[in-house]
C-alpha positions as protocol buffer text, in pm:
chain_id: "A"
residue {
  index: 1
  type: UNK
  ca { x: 1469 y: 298 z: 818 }
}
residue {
  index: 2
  type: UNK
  ca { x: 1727 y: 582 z: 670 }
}
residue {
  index: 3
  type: UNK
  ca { x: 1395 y: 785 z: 587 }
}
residue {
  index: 4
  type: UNK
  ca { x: 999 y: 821 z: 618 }
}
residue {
  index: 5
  type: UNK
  ca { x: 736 y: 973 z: 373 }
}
residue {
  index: 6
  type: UNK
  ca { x: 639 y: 1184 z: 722 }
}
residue {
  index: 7
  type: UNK
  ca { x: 1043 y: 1282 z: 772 }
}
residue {
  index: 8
  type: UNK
  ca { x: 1097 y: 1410 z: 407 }
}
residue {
  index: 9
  type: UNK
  ca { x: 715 y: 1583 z: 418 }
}
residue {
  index: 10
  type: UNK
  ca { x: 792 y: 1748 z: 799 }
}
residue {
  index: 11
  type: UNK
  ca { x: 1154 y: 1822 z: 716 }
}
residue {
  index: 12
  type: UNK
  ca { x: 1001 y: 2124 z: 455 }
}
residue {
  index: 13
  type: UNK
  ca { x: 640 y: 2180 z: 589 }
}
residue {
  index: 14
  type: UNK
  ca { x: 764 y: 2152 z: 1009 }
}
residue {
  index: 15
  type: UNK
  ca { x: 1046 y: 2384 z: 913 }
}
residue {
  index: 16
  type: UNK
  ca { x: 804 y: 2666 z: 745 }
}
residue {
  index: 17
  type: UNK
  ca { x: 575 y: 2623 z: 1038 }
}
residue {
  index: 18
  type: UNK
  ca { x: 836 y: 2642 z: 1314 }
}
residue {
  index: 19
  type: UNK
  ca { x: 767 y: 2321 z: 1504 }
}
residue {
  index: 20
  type: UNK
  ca { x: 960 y: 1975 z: 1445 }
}
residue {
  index: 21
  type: UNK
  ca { x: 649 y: 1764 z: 1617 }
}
residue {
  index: 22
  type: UNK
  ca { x: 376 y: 1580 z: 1394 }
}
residue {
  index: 23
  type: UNK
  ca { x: 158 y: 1317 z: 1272 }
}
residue {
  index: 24
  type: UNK
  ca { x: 151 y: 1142 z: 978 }
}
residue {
  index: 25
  type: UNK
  ca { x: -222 y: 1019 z: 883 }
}
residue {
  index: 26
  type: UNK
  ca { x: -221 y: 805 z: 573 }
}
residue {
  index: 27
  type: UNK
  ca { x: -478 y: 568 z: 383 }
}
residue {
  index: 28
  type: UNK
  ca { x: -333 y: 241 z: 520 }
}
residue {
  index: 29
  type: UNK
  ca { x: 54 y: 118 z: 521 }
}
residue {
  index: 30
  type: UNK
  ca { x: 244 y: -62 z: 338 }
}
residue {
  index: 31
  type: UNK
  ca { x: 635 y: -262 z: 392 }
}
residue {
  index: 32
  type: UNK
  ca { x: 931 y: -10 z: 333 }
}
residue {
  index: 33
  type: UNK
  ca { x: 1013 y: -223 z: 11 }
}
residue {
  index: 34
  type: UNK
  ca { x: 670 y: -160 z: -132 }
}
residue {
  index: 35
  type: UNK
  ca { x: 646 y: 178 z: -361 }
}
residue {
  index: 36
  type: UNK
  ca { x: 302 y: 398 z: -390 }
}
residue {
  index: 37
  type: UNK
  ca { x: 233 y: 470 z: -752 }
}
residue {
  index: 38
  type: UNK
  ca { x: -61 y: 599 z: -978 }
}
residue {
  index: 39
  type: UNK
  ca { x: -222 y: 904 z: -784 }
}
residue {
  index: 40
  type: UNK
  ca { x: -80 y: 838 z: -502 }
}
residue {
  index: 41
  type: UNK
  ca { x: -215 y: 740 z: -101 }
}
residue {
  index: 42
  type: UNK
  ca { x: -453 y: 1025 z: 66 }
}
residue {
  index: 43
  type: UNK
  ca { x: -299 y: 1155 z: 359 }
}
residue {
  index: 44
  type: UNK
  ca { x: -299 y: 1414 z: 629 }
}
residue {
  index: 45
  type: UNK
  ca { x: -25 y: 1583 z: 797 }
}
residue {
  index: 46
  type: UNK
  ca { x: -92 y: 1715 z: 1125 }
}
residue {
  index: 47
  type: UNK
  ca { x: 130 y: 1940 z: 1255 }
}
residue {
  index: 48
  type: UNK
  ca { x: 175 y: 1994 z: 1637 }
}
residue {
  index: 49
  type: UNK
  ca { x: 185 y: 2321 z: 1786 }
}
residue {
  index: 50
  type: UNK
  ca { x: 301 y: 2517 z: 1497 }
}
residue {
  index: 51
  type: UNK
  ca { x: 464 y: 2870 z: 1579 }
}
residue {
  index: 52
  type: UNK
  ca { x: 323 y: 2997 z: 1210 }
}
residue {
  index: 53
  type: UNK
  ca { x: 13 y: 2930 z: 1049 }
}
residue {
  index: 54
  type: UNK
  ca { x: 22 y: 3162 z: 761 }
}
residue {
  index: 55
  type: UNK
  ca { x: 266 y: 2906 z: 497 }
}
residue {
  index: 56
  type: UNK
  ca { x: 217 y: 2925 z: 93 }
}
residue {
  index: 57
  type: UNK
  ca { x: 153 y: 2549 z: 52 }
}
residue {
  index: 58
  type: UNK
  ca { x: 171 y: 2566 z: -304 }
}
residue {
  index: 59
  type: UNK
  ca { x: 536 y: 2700 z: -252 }
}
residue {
  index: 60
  type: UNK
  ca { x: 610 y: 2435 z: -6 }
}
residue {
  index: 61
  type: UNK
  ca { x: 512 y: 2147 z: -167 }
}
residue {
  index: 62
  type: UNK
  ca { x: 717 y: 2224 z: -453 }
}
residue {
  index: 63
  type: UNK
  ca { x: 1010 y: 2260 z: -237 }
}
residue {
  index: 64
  type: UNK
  ca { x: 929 y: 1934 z: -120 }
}
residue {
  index: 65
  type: UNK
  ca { x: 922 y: 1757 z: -449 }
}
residue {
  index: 66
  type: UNK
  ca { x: 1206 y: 1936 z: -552 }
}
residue {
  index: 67
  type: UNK
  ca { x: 1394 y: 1827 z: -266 }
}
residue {
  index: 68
  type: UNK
  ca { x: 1271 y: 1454 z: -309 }
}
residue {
  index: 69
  type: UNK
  ca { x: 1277 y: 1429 z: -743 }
}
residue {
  index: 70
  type: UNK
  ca { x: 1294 y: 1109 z: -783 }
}
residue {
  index: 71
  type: UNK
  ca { x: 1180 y: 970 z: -443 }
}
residue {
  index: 72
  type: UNK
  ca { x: 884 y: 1113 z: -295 }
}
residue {
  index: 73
  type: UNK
  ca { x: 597 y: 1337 z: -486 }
}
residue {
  index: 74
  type: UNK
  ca { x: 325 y: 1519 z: -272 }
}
residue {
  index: 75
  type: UNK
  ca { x: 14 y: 1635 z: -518 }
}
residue {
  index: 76
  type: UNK
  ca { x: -246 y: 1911 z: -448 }
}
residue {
  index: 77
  type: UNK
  ca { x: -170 y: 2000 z: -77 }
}
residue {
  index: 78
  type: UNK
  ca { x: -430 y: 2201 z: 92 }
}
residue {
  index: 79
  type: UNK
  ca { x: -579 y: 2293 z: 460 }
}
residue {
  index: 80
  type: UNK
  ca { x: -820 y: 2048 z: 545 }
}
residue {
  index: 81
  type: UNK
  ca { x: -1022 y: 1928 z: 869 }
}
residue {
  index: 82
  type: UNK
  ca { x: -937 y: 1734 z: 1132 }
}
residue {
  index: 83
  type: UNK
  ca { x: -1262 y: 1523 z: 1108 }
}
residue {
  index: 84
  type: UNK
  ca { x: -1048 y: 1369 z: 778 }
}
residue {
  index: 85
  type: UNK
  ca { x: -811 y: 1196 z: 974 }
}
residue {
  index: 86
  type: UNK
  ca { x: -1084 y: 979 z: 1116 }
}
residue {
  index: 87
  type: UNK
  ca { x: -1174 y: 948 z: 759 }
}
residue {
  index: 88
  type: UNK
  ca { x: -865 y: 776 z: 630 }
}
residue {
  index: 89
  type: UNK
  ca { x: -777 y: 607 z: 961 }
}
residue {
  index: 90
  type: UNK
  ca { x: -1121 y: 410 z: 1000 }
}
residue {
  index: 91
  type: UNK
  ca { x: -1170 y: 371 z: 569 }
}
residue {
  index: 92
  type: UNK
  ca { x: -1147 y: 51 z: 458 }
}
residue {
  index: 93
  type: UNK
  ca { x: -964 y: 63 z: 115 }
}
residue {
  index: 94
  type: UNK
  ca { x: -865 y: -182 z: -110 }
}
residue {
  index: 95
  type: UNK
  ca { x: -546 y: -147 z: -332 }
}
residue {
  index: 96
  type: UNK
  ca { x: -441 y: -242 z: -642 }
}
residue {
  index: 97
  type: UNK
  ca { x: -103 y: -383 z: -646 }
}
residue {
  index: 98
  type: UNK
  ca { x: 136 y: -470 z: -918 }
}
residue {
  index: 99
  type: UNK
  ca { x: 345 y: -802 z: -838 }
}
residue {
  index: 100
  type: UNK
  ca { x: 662 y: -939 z: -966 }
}
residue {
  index: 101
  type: UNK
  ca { x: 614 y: -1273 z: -919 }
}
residue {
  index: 102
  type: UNK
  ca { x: 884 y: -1584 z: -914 }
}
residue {
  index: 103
  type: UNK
  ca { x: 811 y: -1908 z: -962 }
}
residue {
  index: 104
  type: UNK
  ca { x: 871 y: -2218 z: -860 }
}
residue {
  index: 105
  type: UNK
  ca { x: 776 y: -2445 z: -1158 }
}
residue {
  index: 106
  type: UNK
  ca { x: 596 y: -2291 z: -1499 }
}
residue {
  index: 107
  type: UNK
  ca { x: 235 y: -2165 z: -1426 }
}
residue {
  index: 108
  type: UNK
  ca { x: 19 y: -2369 z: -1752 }
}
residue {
  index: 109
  type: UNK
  ca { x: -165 y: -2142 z: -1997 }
}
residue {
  index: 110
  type: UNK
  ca { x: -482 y: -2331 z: -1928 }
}
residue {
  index: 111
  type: UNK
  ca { x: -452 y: -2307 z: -1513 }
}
residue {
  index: 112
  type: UNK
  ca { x: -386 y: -1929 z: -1589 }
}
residue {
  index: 113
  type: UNK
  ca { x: -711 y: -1907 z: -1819 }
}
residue {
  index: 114
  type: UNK
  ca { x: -946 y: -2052 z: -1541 }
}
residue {
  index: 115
  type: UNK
  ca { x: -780 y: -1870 z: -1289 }
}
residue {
  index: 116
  type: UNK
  ca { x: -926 y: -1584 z: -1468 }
}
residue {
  index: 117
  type: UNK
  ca { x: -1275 y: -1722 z: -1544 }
}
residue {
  index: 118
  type: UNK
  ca { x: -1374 y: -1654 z: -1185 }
}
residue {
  index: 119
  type: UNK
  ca { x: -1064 y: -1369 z: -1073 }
}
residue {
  index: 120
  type: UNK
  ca { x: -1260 y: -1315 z: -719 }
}
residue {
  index: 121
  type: UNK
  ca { x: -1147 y: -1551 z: -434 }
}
residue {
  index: 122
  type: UNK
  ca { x: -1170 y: -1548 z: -76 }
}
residue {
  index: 123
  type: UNK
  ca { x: -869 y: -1677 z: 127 }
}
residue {
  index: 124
  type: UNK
  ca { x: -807 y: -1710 z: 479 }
}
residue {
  index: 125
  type: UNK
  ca { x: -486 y: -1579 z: 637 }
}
residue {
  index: 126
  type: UNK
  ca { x: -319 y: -1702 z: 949 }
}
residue {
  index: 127
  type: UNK
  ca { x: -115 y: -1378 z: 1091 }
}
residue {
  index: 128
  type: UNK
  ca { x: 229 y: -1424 z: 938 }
}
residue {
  index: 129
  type: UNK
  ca { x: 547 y: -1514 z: 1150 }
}
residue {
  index: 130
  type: UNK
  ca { x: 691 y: -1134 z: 1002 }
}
residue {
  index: 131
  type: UNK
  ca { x: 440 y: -941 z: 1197 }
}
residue {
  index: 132
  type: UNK
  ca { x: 343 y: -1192 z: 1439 }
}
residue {
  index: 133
  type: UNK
  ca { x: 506 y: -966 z: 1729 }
}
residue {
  index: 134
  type: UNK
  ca { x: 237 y: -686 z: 1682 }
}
residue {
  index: 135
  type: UNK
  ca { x: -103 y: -862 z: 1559 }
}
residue {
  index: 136
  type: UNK
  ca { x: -301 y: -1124 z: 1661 }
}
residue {
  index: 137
  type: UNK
  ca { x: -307 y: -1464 z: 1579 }
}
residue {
  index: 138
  type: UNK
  ca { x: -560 y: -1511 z: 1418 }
}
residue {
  index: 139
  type: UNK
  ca { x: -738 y: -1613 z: 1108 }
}
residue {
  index: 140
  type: UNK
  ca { x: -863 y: -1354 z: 878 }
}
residue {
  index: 141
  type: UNK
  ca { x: -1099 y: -1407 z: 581 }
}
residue {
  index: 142
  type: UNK
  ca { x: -1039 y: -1161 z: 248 }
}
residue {
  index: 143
  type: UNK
  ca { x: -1144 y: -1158 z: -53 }
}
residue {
  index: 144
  type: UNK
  ca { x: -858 y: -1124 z: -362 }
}
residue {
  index: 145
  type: UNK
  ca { x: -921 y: -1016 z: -750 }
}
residue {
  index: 146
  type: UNK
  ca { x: -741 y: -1099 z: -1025 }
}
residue {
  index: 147
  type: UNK
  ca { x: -690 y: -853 z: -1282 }
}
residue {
  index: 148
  type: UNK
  ca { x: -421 y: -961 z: -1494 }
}
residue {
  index: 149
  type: UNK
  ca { x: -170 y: -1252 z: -1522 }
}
residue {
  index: 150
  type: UNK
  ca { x: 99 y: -1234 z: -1773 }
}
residue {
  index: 151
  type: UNK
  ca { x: 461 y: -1405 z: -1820 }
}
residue {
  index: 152
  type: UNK
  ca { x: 791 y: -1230 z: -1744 }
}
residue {
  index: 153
  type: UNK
  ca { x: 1158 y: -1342 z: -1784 }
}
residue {
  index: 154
  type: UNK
  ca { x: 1197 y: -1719 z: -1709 }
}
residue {
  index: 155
  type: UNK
  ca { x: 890 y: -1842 z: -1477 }
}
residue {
  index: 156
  type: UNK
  ca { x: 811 y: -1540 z: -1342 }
}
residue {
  index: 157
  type: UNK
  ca { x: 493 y: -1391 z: -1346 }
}
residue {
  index: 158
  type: UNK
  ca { x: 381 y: -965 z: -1353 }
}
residue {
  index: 159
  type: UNK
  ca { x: 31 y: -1001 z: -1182 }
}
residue {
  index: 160
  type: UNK
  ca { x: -176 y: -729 z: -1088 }
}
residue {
  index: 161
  type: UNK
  ca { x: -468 y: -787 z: -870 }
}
residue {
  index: 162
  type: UNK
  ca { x: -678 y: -603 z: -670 }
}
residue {
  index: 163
  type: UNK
  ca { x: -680 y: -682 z: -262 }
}
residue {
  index: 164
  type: UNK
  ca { x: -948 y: -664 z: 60 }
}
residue {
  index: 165
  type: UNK
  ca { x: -826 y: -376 z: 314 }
}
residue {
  index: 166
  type: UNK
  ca { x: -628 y: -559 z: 584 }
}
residue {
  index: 167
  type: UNK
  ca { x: -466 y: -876 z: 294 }
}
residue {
  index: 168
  type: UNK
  ca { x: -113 y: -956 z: 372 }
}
residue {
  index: 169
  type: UNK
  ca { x: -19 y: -952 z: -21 }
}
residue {
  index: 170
  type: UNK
  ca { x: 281 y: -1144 z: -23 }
}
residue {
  index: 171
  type: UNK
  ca { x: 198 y: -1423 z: 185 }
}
residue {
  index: 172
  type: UNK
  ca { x: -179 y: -1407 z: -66 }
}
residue {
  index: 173
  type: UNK
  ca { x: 73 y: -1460 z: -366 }
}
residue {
  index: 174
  type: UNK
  ca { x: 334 y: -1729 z: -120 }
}
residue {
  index: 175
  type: UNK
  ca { x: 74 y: -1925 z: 130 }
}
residue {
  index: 176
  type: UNK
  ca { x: 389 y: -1880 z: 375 }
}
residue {
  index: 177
  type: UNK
  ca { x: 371 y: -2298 z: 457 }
}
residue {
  index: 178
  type: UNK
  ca { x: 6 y: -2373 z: 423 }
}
residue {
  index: 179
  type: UNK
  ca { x: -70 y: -2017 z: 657 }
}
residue {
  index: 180
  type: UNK
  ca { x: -240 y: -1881 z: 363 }
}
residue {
  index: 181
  type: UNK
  ca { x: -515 y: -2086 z: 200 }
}
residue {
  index: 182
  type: UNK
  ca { x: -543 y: -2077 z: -112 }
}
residue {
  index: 183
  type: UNK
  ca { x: -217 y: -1915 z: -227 }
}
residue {
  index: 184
  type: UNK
  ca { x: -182 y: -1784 z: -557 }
}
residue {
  index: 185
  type: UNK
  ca { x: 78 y: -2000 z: -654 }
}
residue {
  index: 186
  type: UNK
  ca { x: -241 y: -2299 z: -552 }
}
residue {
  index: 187
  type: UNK
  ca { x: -480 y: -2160 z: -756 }
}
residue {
  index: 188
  type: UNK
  ca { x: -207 y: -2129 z: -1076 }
}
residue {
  index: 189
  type: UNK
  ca { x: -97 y: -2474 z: -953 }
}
residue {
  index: 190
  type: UNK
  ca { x: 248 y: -2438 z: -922 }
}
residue {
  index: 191
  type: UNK
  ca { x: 470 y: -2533 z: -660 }
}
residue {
  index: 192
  type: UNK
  ca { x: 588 y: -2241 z: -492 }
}
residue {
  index: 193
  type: UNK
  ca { x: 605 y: -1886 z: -527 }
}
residue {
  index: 194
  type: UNK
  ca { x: 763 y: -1525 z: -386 }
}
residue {
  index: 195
  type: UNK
  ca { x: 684 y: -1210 z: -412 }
}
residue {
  index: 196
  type: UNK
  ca { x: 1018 y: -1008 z: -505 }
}
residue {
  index: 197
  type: UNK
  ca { x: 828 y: -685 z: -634 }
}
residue {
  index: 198
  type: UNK
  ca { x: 550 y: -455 z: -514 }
}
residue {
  index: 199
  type: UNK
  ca { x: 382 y: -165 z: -618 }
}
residue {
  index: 200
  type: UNK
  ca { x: 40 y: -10 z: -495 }
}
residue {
  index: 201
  type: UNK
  ca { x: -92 y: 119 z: -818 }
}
residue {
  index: 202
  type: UNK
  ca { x: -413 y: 230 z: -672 }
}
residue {
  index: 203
  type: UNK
  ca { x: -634 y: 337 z: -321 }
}
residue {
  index: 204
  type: UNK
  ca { x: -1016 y: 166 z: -377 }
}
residue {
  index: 205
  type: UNK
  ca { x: -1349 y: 191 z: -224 }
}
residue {
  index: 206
  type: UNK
  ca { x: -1434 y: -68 z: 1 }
}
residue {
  index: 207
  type: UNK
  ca { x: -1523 y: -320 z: -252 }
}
residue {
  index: 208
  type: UNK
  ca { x: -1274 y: -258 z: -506 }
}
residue {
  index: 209
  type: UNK
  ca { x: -1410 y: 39 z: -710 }
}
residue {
  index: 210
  type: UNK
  ca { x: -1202 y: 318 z: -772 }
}
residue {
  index: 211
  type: UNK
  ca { x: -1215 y: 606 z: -625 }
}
């Protein structure tokens, strides 16, 4: 990619610290396409060998987020330990998402109603063909929460719904072939579906409370 959350952080914070080498420690991942929104992902930013220690961190993260308006916001920066990084690499969090979903066929009002009387589902997930090269194949059990469903333009559908740490959202909402069972678009019983939008709107506890 052009750019990375840690390049546009370490571009400001490396430079005021005199070293160009370090780590960026962040509650979970997400695809390049996908934007972080609400308060934001908990993260740490480890900095490797740094020639000065004593930085104004209130003055560099507004540099940073005036360098990035638009792009990139960093909130409430601070020294912290180094026992946080096992913290947020060993959490399990559940997100929130928002997704813009399209449709294949019209999702009924009435499939959409008792999709919601029981919004908690568990659905097992083959490792998709996208990231096939780096996980294992295997099947994964998660659990997945509706919280809303409501119509956009045409057949689409804006669903937000909250996810078990580890889900592979898009193929949740697409069943990628039957790899995904059930897929969103089985449980609103229509025949196909994408996701073409994604936003985290929120980092959970384990279970799906905030946080």
């Amino acid at each position: 990619t052009k750019d990375s959350v840690q390049e546009l952080i370490g571009w400001v914070l490396g430079k005021a610290a005199g070293t160009r080498r370090h780590k960026f420690h962040g509650a979970g991942r997400e695809d390049v396409d996908v934007r972080m929104l609400g308060e934001g992902r908990p993260f740490v930013f480890e900095l490797e060998n740094p020639k000065v220690t004593q930085v104004d961190l209130a003055e560099i993260e507004a540099e940073i987020n005036s360098r990035n308006e638009g792009r990139l916001e960093v909130r409430g920066l601070h020294w912290t330990q180094k026992s946080r990084v096992r913290e947020l690499k060993e959490g399990r969090f559940a997100k929130e998402y928002r997704a813009l979903v399209r449709c294949h066929s019209s999702a009924g009002d009435e499939a959409i109603e008792a999709a919601m009387e029981e919004p908690r589902y568990e659905v097992a997930q083959k490792t998709p063909s996208r990231v096939a090269h780096r996980r294992a194949d295997k099947v994964r059990g998660r659990w997945v929460e509706l919280m809303t469903v409501e119509r956009g333009e045409g057949d689409d559908l804006v669903v937000v719904m909250r996810t078990q740490a580890g889900t592979y959202v898009k193929e949740a909402i697409s069943g990628e072939g039957g790899m995904t069972e059930p897929s969103l678009a089985e449980v609103l019983g229509i025949d196909g579906a994408e996701c073409v939008e994604l936003d985290v709107l929120a980092i959970l506890g384990e279970e799906g409370e905030e946080e």
